[in-house]
PDB file of C-alpha atoms in Angstrom:
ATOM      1  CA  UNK A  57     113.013 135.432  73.624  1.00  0.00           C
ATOM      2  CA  UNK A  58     114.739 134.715  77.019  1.00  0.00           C
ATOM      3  CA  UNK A  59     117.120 138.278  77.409  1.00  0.00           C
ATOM      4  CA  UNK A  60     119.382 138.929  79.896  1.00  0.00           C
ATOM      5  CA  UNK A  61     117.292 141.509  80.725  1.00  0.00           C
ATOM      6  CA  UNK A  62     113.730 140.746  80.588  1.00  0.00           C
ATOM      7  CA  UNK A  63     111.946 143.662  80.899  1.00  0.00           C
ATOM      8  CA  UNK A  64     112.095 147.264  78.929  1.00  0.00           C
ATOM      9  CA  UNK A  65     114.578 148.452  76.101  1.00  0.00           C
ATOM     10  CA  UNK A  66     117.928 148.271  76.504  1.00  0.00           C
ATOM     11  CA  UNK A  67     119.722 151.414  78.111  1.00  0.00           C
ATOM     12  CA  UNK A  68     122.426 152.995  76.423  1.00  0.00           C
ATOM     13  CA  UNK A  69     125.625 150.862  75.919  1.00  0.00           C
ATOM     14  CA  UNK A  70     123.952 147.891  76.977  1.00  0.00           C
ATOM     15  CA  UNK A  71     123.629 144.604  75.716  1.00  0.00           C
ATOM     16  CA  UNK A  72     121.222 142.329  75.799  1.00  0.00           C
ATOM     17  CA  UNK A  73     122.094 138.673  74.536  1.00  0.00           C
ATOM     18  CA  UNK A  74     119.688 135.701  74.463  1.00  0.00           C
ATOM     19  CA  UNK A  75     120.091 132.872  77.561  1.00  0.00           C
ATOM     20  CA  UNK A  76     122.124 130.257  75.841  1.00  0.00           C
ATOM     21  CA  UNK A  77     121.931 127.792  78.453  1.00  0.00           C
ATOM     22  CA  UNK A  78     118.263 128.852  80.112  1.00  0.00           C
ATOM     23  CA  UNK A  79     117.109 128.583  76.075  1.00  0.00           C
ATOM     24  CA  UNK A  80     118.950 125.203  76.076  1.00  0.00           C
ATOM     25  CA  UNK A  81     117.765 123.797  79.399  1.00  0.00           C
ATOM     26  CA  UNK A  82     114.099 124.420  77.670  1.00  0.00           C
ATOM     27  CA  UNK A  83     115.176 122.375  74.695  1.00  0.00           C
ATOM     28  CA  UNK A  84     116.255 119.610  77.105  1.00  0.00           C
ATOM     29  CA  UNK A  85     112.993 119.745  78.748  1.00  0.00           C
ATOM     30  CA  UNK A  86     111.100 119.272  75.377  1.00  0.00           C
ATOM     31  CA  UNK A  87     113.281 116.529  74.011  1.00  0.00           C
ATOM     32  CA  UNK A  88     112.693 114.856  77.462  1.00  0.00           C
ATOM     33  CA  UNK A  89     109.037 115.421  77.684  1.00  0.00           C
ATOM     34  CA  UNK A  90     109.001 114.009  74.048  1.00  0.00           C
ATOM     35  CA  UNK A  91     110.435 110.959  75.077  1.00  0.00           C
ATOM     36  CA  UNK A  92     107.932 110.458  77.952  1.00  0.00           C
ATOM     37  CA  UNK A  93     104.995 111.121  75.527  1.00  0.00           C
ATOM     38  CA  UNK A  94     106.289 108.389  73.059  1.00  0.00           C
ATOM     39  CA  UNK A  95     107.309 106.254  75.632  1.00  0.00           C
ATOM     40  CA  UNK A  96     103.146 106.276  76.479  1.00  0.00           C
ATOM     41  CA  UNK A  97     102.265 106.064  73.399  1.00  0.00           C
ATOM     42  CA  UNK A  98     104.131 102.764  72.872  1.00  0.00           C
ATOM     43  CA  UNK A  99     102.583 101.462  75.939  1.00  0.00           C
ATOM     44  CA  UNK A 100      99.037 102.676  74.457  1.00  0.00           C
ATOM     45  CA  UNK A 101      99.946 100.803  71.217  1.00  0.00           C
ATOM     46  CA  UNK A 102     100.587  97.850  73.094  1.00  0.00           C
ATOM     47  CA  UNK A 103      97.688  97.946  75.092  1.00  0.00           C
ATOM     48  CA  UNK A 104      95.481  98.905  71.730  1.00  0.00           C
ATOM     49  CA  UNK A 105      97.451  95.446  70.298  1.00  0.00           C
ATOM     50  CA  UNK A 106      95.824  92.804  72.684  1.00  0.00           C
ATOM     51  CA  UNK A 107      92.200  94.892  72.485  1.00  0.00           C
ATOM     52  CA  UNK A 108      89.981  93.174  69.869  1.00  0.00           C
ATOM     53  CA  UNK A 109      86.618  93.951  69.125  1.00  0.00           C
ATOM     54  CA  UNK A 110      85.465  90.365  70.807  1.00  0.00           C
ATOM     55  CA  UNK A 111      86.982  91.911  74.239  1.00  0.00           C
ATOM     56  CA  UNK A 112      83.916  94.165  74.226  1.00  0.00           C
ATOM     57  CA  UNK A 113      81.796  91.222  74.483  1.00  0.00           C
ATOM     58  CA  UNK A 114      79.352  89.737  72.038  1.00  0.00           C
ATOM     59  CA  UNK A 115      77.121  92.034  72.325  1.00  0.00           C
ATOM     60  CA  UNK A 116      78.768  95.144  71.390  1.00  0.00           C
ATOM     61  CA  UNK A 117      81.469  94.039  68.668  1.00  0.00           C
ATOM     62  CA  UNK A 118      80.763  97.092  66.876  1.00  0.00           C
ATOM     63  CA  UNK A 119      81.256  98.995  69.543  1.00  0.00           C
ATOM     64  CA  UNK A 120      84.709  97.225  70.854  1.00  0.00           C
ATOM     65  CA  UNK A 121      85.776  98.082  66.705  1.00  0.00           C
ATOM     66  CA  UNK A 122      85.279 101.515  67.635  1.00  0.00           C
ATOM     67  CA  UNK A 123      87.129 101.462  70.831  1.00  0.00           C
ATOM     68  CA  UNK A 124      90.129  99.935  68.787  1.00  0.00           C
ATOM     69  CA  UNK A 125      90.046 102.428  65.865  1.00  0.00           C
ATOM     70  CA  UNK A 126      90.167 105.401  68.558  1.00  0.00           C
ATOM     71  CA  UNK A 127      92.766 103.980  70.241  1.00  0.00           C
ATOM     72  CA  UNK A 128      94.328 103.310  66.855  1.00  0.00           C
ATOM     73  CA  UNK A 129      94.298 106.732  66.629  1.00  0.00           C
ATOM     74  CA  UNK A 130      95.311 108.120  69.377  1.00  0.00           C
ATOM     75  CA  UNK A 131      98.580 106.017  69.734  1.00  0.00           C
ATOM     76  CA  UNK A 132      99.474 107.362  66.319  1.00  0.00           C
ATOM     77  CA  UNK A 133      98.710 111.268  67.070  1.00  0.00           C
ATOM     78  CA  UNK A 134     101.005 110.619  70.189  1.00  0.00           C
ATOM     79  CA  UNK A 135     103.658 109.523  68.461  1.00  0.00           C
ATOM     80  CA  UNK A 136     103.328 112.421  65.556  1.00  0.00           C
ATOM     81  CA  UNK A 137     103.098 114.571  68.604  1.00  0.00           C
ATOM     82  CA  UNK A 138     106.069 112.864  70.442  1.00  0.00           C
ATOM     83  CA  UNK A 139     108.273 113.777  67.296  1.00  0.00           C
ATOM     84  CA  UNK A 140     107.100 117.403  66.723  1.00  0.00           C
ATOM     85  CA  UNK A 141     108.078 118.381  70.164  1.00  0.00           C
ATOM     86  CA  UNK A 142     111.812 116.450  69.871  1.00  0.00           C
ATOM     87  CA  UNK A 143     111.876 118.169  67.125  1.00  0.00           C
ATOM     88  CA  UNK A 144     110.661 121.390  68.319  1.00  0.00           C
ATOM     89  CA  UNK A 145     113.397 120.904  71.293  1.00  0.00           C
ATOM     90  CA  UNK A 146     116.664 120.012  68.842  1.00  0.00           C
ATOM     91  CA  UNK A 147     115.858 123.287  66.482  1.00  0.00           C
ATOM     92  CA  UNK A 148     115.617 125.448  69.934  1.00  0.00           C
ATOM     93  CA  UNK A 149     118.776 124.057  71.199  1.00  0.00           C
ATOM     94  CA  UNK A 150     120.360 124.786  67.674  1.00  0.00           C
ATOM     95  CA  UNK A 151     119.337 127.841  67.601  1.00  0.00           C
ATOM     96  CA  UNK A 152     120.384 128.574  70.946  1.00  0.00           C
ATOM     97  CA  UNK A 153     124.159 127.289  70.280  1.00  0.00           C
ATOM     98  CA  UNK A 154     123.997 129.221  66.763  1.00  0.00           C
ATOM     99  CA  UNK A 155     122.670 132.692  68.268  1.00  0.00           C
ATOM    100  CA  UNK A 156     125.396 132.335  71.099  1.00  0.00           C
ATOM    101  CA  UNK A 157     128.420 131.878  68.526  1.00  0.00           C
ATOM    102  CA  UNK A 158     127.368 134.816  66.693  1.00  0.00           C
ATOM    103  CA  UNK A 159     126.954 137.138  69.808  1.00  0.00           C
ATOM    104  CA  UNK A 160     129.833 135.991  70.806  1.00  0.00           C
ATOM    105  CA  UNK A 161     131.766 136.503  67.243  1.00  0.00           C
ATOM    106  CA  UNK A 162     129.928 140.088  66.966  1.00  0.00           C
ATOM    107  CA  UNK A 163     131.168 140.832  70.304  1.00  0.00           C
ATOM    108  CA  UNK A 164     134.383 139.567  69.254  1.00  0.00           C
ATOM    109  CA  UNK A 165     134.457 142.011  65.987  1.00  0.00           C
ATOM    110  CA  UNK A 166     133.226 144.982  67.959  1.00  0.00           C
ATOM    111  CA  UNK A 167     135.712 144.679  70.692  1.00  0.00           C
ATOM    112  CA  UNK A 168     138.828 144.399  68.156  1.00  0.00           C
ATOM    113  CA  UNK A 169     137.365 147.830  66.608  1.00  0.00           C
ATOM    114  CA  UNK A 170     137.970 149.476  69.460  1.00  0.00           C
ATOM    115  CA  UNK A 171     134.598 149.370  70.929  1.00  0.00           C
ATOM    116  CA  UNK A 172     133.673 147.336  74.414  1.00  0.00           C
ATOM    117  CA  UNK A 173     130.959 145.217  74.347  1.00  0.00           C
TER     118      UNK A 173
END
């Protein structure tokens, strides 16, 4: 988990809180590199689209079917992958906002006890 302080334990009295906005700059990046990887994958899917086995040449239809049902394939993983990272990248960035309210409402609760934070 991305700390204010990276390395070691704590000392005494101080706090470490996770990187709201480095954790949420990450879950940018995912969402972003999501949208990249389905953004090829529709291209792929395109491509796979005006690819028949009769483009292989009449020699090798069997062969061209292959070369359709792999690409078949592989535009579909890329998309599955495509949505797993988004959605790897929107639960990060919730969590990141969630953690940060609470740190801040602990800190909040602490303080008003008497203690500094």
């Amino acid at each position: 988990m991305l700390c204010e302080r990276a390395i070691g334990r704590p000392r005494r009295g101080e706090v470490m809180k996770m990187d709201v906005p480095a954790v949420q700059a990450i879950s940018a990046n995912l969402q972003q590199s999501a949208t990249e990887l389905s953004d090829s994958a529709v291209t792929l899917s395109g491509a796979v689209e005006g690819f028949t086995a009769a483009d292989a040449g009449h020699e090798y239809g069997a062969q061209g079917e292959r070369v359709v049902s792999g690409l078949e394939g592989l535009s579909k993983r890329m998309f599955m992958w495509a949505n797993c990272v988004n959605d790897t990248g929107a639960v990060l960035g919730q969590a990141a906002t969630n953690n940060g309210r609470v740190d801040q409402g602990s800190a909040s609760s602490i303080s008003q006890g008497g203690v500094t934070v």
